[in-house]
XYZ file of C-alpha atoms in Angstrom:
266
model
C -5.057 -20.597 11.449
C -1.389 -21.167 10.917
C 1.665 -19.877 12.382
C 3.442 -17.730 10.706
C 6.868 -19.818 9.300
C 9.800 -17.980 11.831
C 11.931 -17.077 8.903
C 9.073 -14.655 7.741
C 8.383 -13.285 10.937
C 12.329 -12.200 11.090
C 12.678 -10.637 7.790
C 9.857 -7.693 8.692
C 11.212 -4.401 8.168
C 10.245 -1.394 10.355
C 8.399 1.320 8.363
C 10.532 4.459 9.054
C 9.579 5.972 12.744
C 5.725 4.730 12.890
C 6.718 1.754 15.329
C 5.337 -0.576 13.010
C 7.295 -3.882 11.302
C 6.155 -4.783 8.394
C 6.688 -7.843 6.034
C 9.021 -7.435 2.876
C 5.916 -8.425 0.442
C 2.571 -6.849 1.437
C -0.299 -7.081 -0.644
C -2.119 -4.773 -2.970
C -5.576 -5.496 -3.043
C -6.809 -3.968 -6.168
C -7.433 -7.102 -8.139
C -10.153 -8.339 -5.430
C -12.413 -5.211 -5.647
C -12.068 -3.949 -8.957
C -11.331 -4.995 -13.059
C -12.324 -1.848 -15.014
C -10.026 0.623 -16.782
C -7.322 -1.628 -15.386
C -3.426 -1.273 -16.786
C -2.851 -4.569 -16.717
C -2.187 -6.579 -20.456
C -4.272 -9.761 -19.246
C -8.187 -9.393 -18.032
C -9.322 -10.976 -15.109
C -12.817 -11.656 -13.290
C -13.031 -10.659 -10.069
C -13.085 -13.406 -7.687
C -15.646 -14.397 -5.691
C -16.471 -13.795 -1.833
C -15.386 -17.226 -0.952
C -12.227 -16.640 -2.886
C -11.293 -13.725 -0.998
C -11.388 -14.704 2.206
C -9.749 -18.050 1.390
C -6.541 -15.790 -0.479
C -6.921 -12.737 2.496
C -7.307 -15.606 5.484
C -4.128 -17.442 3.993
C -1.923 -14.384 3.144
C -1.939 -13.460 6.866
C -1.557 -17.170 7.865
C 1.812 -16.957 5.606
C 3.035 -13.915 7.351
C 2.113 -11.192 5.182
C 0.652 -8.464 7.335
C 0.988 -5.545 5.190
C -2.399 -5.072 3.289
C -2.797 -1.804 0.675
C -6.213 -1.107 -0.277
C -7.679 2.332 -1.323
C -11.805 3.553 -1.994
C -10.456 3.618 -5.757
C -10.183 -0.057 -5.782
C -13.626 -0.911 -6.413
C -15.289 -3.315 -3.499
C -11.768 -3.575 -2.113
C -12.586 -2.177 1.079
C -15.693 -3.951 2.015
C -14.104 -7.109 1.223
C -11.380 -6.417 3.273
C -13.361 -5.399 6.260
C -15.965 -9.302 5.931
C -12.455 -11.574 5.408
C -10.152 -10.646 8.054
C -11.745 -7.880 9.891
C -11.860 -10.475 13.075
C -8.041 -10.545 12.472
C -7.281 -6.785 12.715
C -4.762 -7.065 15.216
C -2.790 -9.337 12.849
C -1.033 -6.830 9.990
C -0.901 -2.668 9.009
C -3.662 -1.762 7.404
C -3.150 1.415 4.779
C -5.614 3.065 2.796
C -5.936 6.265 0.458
C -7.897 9.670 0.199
C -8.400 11.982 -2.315
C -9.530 9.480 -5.473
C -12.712 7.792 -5.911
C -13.936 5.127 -8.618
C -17.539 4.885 -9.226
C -19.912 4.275 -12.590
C -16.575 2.888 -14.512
C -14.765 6.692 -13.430
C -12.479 8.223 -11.230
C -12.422 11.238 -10.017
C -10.377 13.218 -7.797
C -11.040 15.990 -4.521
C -8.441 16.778 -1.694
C -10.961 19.033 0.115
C -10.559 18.777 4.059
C -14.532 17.851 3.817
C -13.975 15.122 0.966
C -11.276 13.313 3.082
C -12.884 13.430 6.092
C -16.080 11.609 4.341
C -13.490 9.290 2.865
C -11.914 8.299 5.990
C -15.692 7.720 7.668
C -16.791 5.562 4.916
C -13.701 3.250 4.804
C -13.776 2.989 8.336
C -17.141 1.509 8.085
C -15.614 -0.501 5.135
C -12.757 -1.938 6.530
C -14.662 -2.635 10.180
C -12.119 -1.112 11.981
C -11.666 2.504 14.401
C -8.482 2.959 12.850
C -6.782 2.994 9.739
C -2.807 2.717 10.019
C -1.505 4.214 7.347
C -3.755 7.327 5.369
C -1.984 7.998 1.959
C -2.934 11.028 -0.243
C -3.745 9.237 -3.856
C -2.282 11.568 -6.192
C -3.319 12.148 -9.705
C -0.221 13.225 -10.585
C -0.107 16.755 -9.321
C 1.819 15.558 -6.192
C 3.385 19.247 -5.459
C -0.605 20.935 -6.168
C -2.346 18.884 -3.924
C 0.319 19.320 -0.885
C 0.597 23.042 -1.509
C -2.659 24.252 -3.028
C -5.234 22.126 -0.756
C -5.741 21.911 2.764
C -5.057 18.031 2.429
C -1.996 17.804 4.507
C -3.222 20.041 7.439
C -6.612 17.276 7.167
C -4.489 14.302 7.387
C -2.576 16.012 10.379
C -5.732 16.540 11.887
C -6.965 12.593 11.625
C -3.526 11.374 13.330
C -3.984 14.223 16.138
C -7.698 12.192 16.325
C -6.355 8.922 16.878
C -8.658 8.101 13.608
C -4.938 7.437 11.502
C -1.936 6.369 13.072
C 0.852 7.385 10.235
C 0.076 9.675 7.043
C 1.656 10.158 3.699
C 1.897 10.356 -0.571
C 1.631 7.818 -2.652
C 2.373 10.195 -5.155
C 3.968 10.124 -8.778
C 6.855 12.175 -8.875
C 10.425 12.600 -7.247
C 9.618 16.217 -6.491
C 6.204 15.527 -4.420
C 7.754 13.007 -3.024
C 10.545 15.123 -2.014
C 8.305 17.959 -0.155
C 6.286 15.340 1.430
C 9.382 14.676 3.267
C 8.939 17.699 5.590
C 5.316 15.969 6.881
C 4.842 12.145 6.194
C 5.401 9.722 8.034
C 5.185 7.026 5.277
C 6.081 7.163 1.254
C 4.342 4.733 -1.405
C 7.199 5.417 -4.597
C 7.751 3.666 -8.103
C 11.027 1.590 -7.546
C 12.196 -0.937 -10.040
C 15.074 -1.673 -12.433
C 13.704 0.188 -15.401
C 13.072 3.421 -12.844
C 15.650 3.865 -10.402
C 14.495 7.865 -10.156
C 13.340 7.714 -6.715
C 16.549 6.159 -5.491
C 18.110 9.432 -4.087
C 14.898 9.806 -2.485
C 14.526 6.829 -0.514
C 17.813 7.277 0.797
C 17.153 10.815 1.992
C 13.836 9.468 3.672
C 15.629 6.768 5.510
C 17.571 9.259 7.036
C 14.373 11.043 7.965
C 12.872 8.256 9.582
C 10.149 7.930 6.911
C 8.931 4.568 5.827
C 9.159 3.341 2.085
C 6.661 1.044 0.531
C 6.974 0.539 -3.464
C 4.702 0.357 -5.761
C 4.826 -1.144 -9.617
C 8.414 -2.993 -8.336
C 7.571 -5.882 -10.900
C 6.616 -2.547 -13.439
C 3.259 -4.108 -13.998
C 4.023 -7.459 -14.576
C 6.814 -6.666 -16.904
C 9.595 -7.854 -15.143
C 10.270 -11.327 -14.040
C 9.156 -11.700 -10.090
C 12.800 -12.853 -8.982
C 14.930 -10.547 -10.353
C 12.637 -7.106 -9.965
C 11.550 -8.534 -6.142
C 15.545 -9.483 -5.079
C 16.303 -5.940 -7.070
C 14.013 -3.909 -4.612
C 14.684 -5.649 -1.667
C 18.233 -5.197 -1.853
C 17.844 -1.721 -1.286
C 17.601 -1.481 2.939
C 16.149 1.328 3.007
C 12.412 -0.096 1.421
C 9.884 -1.100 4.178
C 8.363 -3.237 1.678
C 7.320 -4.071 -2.107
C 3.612 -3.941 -2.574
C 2.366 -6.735 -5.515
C -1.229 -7.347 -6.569
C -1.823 -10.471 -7.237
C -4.843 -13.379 -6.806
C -2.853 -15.927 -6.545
C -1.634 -17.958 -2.853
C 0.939 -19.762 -4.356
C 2.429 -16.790 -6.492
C 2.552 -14.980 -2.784
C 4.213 -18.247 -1.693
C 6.915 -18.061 -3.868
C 7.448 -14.238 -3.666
C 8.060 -14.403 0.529
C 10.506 -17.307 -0.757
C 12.354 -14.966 -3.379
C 12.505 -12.394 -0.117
C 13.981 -14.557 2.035
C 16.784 -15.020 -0.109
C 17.674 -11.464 -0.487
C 20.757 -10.289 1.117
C 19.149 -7.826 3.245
C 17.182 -9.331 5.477
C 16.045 -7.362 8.862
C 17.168 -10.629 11.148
Protein backbone atom coordinates (compact mmCIF):
# COMPACT_ATOMS: atom_id res chain seq x y z
CA UNK A 1 0.00 0.00 0.00
CA UNK A 2 1.28 3.45 -0.70
CA UNK A 3 1.46 6.57 1.14
CA UNK A 4 -0.61 8.97 0.40
CA UNK A 5 1.65 11.91 -1.69
CA UNK A 6 1.69 14.93 1.35
CA UNK A 7 0.38 17.50 -1.02
CA UNK A 8 -2.96 15.44 -1.18
CA UNK A 9 -3.20 14.79 2.29
CA UNK A 10 -3.08 18.85 2.85
CA UNK A 11 -5.59 19.89 0.38
CA UNK A 12 -8.63 17.79 2.32
CA UNK A 13 -11.41 19.95 3.08
CA UNK A 14 -13.56 19.53 6.23
CA UNK A 15 -17.19 18.60 5.41
CA UNK A 16 -19.19 21.36 7.23
CA UNK A 17 -19.45 20.43 11.22
CA UNK A 18 -19.30 16.40 10.88
CA UNK A 19 -15.49 16.39 12.02
CA UNK A 20 -14.61 14.73 9.00
CA UNK A 21 -11.76 15.99 6.17
CA UNK A 22 -12.31 14.96 3.14
CA UNK A 23 -10.29 14.96 -0.20
CA UNK A 24 -11.20 17.63 -2.97
CA UNK A 25 -12.01 14.63 -5.60
CA UNK A 26 -13.93 11.69 -4.09
CA UNK A 27 -15.23 9.07 -6.11
CA UNK A 28 -18.62 8.10 -7.39
CA UNK A 29 -18.90 4.60 -7.74
CA UNK A 30 -21.73 4.09 -10.06
CA UNK A 31 -19.81 2.92 -13.06
CA UNK A 32 -18.43 -0.27 -11.02
CA UNK A 33 -21.90 -1.67 -10.05
CA UNK A 34 -24.14 -0.70 -12.64
CA UNK A 35 -24.50 0.16 -16.83
CA UNK A 36 -28.28 0.16 -17.46
CA UNK A 37 -30.53 3.15 -18.16
CA UNK A 38 -27.30 5.08 -17.71
CA UNK A 39 -27.11 9.06 -18.88
CA UNK A 40 -23.99 8.81 -20.05
CA UNK A 41 -23.37 9.34 -24.27
CA UNK A 42 -20.64 6.43 -24.35
CA UNK A 43 -21.55 2.63 -23.09
CA UNK A 44 -19.37 0.86 -20.98
CA UNK A 45 -19.02 -2.86 -19.56
CA UNK A 46 -18.79 -3.15 -16.20
CA UNK A 47 -15.49 -4.10 -15.03
CA UNK A 48 -14.54 -7.01 -13.55
CA UNK A 49 -13.90 -8.05 -9.75
CA UNK A 50 -10.23 -7.92 -10.23
CA UNK A 51 -10.62 -4.54 -11.79
CA UNK A 52 -12.30 -3.12 -8.95
CA UNK A 53 -10.29 -3.76 -6.35
CA UNK A 54 -7.16 -2.91 -8.36
CA UNK A 55 -9.02 0.92 -9.24
CA UNK A 56 -10.77 1.00 -5.33
CA UNK A 57 -7.22 -0.37 -3.65
CA UNK A 58 -5.29 2.40 -5.72
CA UNK A 59 -7.75 5.36 -5.35
CA UNK A 60 -7.23 5.19 -1.55
CA UNK A 61 -3.45 4.56 -2.03
CA UNK A 62 -3.58 8.09 -4.04
CA UNK A 63 -5.34 9.84 -1.27
CA UNK A 64 -8.81 9.82 -2.26
CA UNK A 65 -10.85 8.86 0.76
CA UNK A 66 -14.15 10.10 -0.12
CA UNK A 67 -16.15 7.14 -1.71
CA UNK A 68 -20.13 7.81 -2.90
CA UNK A 69 -21.99 4.77 -3.52
CA UNK A 70 -25.83 4.30 -3.20
CA UNK A 71 -28.24 0.68 -3.36
CA UNK A 72 -29.32 2.37 -6.82
CA UNK A 73 -25.97 1.74 -8.23
CA UNK A 74 -26.34 -1.72 -9.14
CA UNK A 75 -23.56 -4.20 -7.35
CA UNK A 76 -21.90 -1.00 -6.16
CA UNK A 77 -22.21 -1.77 -2.67
CA UNK A 78 -21.10 -5.29 -2.48
CA UNK A 79 -18.15 -4.45 -4.40
CA UNK A 80 -17.31 -1.85 -2.24
CA UNK A 81 -17.65 -3.82 0.91
CA UNK A 82 -14.96 -7.24 -0.87
CA UNK A 83 -12.20 -4.35 -2.20
CA UNK A 84 -11.47 -2.17 0.60
CA UNK A 85 -13.69 -3.22 3.34
CA UNK A 86 -10.24 -4.27 5.31
CA UNK A 87 -9.40 -0.55 4.73
CA UNK A 88 -12.47 1.07 6.37
CA UNK A 89 -10.65 3.19 8.59
CA UNK A 90 -8.97 4.78 5.54
CA UNK A 91 -11.78 7.36 3.84
CA UNK A 92 -15.83 8.60 4.50
CA UNK A 93 -17.94 6.31 3.35
CA UNK A 94 -21.61 7.84 2.11
CA UNK A 95 -24.45 6.06 0.90
CA UNK A 96 -28.24 6.75 -0.06
CA UNK A 97 -31.89 5.71 0.98
CA UNK A 98 -35.01 6.04 -0.48
CA UNK A 99 -34.21 4.65 -4.35
CA UNK A 100 -33.70 1.22 -5.39
CA UNK A 101 -32.62 -0.34 -8.91
CA UNK A 102 -33.56 -3.82 -9.56
CA UNK A 103 -34.86 -5.92 -12.91
CA UNK A 104 -33.45 -2.84 -15.21
CA UNK A 105 -35.98 -0.28 -12.78
CA UNK A 106 -35.95 2.08 -10.16
CA UNK A 107 -38.19 2.74 -7.90
CA UNK A 108 -38.62 4.97 -5.10
CA UNK A 109 -40.08 4.68 -1.02
CA UNK A 110 -39.08 7.10 1.90
CA UNK A 111 -41.10 5.03 4.42
CA UNK A 112 -39.33 4.97 7.98
CA UNK A 113 -39.63 0.93 7.40
CA UNK A 114 -38.08 1.09 3.74
CA UNK A 115 -34.99 3.05 5.02
CA UNK A 116 -34.42 1.22 7.85
CA UNK A 117 -34.27 -2.13 5.54
CA UNK A 118 -32.05 -0.04 3.30
CA UNK A 119 -29.62 0.93 5.82
CA UNK A 120 -29.48 -3.03 7.16
CA UNK A 121 -28.84 -4.34 3.79
CA UNK A 122 -26.00 -1.90 2.82
CA UNK A 123 -24.50 -2.39 5.99
CA UNK A 124 -24.15 -5.97 5.20
CA UNK A 125 -23.03 -4.69 1.71
CA UNK A 126 -20.49 -2.42 2.47
CA UNK A 127 -19.04 -4.79 5.58
CA UNK A 128 -19.08 -2.15 7.83
CA UNK A 129 -21.31 -1.07 11.43
CA UNK A 130 -21.45 2.26 10.17
CA UNK A 131 -22.17 4.22 7.30
CA UNK A 132 -20.78 7.96 7.46
CA UNK A 133 -22.74 9.85 5.55
CA UNK A 134 -26.84 8.63 4.89
CA UNK A 135 -28.21 10.84 1.98
CA UNK A 136 -31.97 10.88 1.08
CA UNK A 137 -31.89 10.02 -2.94
CA UNK A 138 -34.44 12.23 -4.22
CA UNK A 139 -36.51 11.72 -7.26
CA UNK A 140 -36.98 15.05 -7.67
CA UNK A 141 -39.65 15.89 -5.17
CA UNK A 142 -36.93 17.15 -2.72
CA UNK A 143 -39.56 19.48 -0.65
CA UNK A 144 -42.37 16.11 -0.67
CA UNK A 145 -40.17 13.71 0.63
CA UNK A 146 -38.76 16.09 3.62
CA UNK A 147 -42.24 17.32 4.44
CA UNK A 148 -44.73 14.62 3.49
CA UNK A 149 -42.68 11.40 4.79
CA UNK A 150 -41.34 10.50 7.97
CA UNK A 151 -37.81 10.26 6.19
CA UNK A 152 -36.05 12.95 8.04
CA UNK A 153 -37.31 12.02 11.59
CA UNK A 154 -35.82 8.10 10.30
CA UNK A 155 -32.53 9.41 9.38
CA UNK A 156 -32.47 11.37 12.80
CA UNK A 157 -33.22 8.30 14.39
CA UNK A 158 -30.11 6.18 12.66
CA UNK A 159 -27.50 9.04 13.79
CA UNK A 160 -29.15 9.01 17.46
CA UNK A 161 -28.24 4.91 16.87
CA UNK A 162 -24.76 5.36 16.15
CA UNK A 163 -25.82 3.27 12.81
CA UNK A 164 -25.01 6.90 10.61
CA UNK A 165 -22.70 9.39 11.66
CA UNK A 166 -23.91 12.60 9.42
CA UNK A 167 -27.32 12.73 7.33
CA UNK A 168 -28.55 14.70 4.41
CA UNK A 169 -30.22 15.41 0.53
CA UNK A 170 -28.78 14.74 -2.35
CA UNK A 171 -31.62 16.28 -3.78
CA UNK A 172 -32.45 18.17 -7.16
CA UNK A 173 -33.57 21.46 -6.47
CA UNK A 174 -32.42 24.85 -4.80
CA UNK A 175 -35.59 24.87 -2.74
CA UNK A 176 -35.11 21.20 -1.08
CA UNK A 177 -31.95 21.95 -0.74
CA UNK A 178 -32.74 25.05 1.00
CA UNK A 179 -35.19 23.39 3.79
CA UNK A 180 -32.80 20.65 4.26
CA UNK A 181 -30.73 23.30 5.72
CA UNK A 182 -32.70 23.37 9.01
CA UNK A 183 -31.64 19.33 9.55
CA UNK A 184 -28.59 18.01 7.47
CA UNK A 185 -25.61 17.78 8.27
CA UNK A 186 -24.26 17.19 4.70
CA UNK A 187 -25.61 18.49 1.02
CA UNK A 188 -24.86 16.49 -2.36
CA UNK A 189 -25.88 19.73 -5.06
CA UNK A 190 -25.44 20.18 -8.96
CA UNK A 191 -22.53 22.79 -9.22
CA UNK A 192 -20.87 23.55 -12.49
CA UNK A 193 -20.32 26.39 -14.98
CA UNK A 194 -23.43 25.81 -17.03
CA UNK A 195 -25.55 25.73 -13.44
CA UNK A 196 -24.39 28.09 -11.01
CA UNK A 197 -28.18 27.91 -9.28
CA UNK A 198 -27.09 26.42 -6.15
CA UNK A 199 -24.42 29.02 -5.60
CA UNK A 200 -26.42 31.18 -3.06
CA UNK A 201 -27.02 28.01 -1.44
CA UNK A 202 -23.74 26.73 -0.73
CA UNK A 203 -22.80 29.89 0.65
CA UNK A 204 -25.70 29.99 3.09
CA UNK A 205 -24.76 26.29 4.14
CA UNK A 206 -21.21 27.19 4.82
CA UNK A 207 -22.37 29.51 7.18
CA UNK A 208 -24.46 26.77 8.71
CA UNK A 209 -21.78 24.48 9.15
CA UNK A 210 -23.17 22.04 6.55
CA UNK A 211 -20.88 20.16 4.28
CA UNK A 212 -21.08 20.45 0.35
CA UNK A 213 -20.25 17.64 -1.95
CA UNK A 214 -21.16 18.22 -5.84
CA UNK A 215 -22.43 16.21 -8.04
CA UNK A 216 -22.46 16.35 -12.18
CA UNK A 217 -19.40 19.23 -11.69
CA UNK A 218 -17.97 17.97 -15.15
CA UNK A 219 -22.12 18.11 -16.25
CA UNK A 220 -21.81 14.55 -17.35
CA UNK A 221 -18.82 14.53 -19.15
CA UNK A 222 -19.65 17.65 -21.01
CA UNK A 223 -17.22 19.87 -19.82
CA UNK A 224 -13.53 19.57 -20.11
CA UNK A 225 -12.06 18.01 -16.59
CA UNK A 226 -9.67 21.14 -15.99
CA UNK A 227 -11.67 23.89 -16.39
CA UNK A 228 -15.21 22.47 -14.74
CA UNK A 229 -12.83 20.70 -11.74
CA UNK A 230 -10.55 24.22 -11.11
CA UNK A 231 -14.24 26.01 -11.62
CA UNK A 232 -15.76 24.05 -8.58
CA UNK A 233 -12.96 23.98 -6.50
CA UNK A 234 -12.50 27.53 -6.50
CA UNK A 235 -15.51 27.94 -4.67
CA UNK A 236 -14.25 27.35 -0.66
CA UNK A 237 -17.12 26.62 0.46
CA UNK A 238 -17.40 22.82 -1.55
CA UNK A 239 -16.16 19.87 0.62
CA UNK A 240 -15.56 18.13 -2.50
CA UNK A 241 -16.46 17.30 -6.32
CA UNK A 242 -17.72 13.80 -6.71
CA UNK A 243 -16.61 12.21 -10.49
CA UNK A 244 -17.39 8.70 -11.70
CA UNK A 245 -15.00 7.43 -13.49
CA UNK A 246 -13.03 3.77 -14.19
CA UNK A 247 -10.14 5.05 -14.91
CA UNK A 248 -6.66 5.36 -12.25
CA UNK A 249 -4.92 7.56 -14.32
CA UNK A 250 -7.96 9.93 -15.18
CA UNK A 251 -8.20 10.12 -11.06
CA UNK A 252 -4.45 10.82 -11.28
CA UNK A 253 -4.70 13.69 -13.22
CA UNK A 254 -7.90 15.11 -11.60
CA UNK A 255 -6.07 15.25 -7.77
CA UNK A 256 -3.30 17.03 -10.05
CA UNK A 257 -5.86 19.64 -11.60
CA UNK A 258 -6.94 20.09 -7.61
CA UNK A 259 -3.83 20.77 -6.43
CA UNK A 260 -3.46 23.58 -8.59
CA UNK A 261 -6.55 25.34 -7.60
CA UNK A 262 -6.21 28.44 -5.67
CA UNK A 263 -8.06 27.27 -2.77
CA UNK A 264 -6.42 24.79 -1.27
CA UNK A 265 -7.25 23.83 2.61
CA UNK A 266 -3.20 23.89 3.49
Amino acid sequence: METPPMSISRLRRPLGRTGFSISPIGFGAFKIGRNQKVKYATPYELPGDEDVSRLLNGLLDLGINYIDTAPAYGTSEERIGRAIAHRRSEFVLATKVGETFEAGASSYDFSGQAIRQSVERSLSRLKTPTIDVLLLHSDGRDEWIQSETDAVPTLQELKQRGLVRAIGLSGKTVEGARQALEWADVLMVEYHLRDRSHESLIADAAGRGVGIVVKKGLASGELPADEAIRFVLANSHVASLVIGGLSLEHFRSNLAIAGQSTNRCD
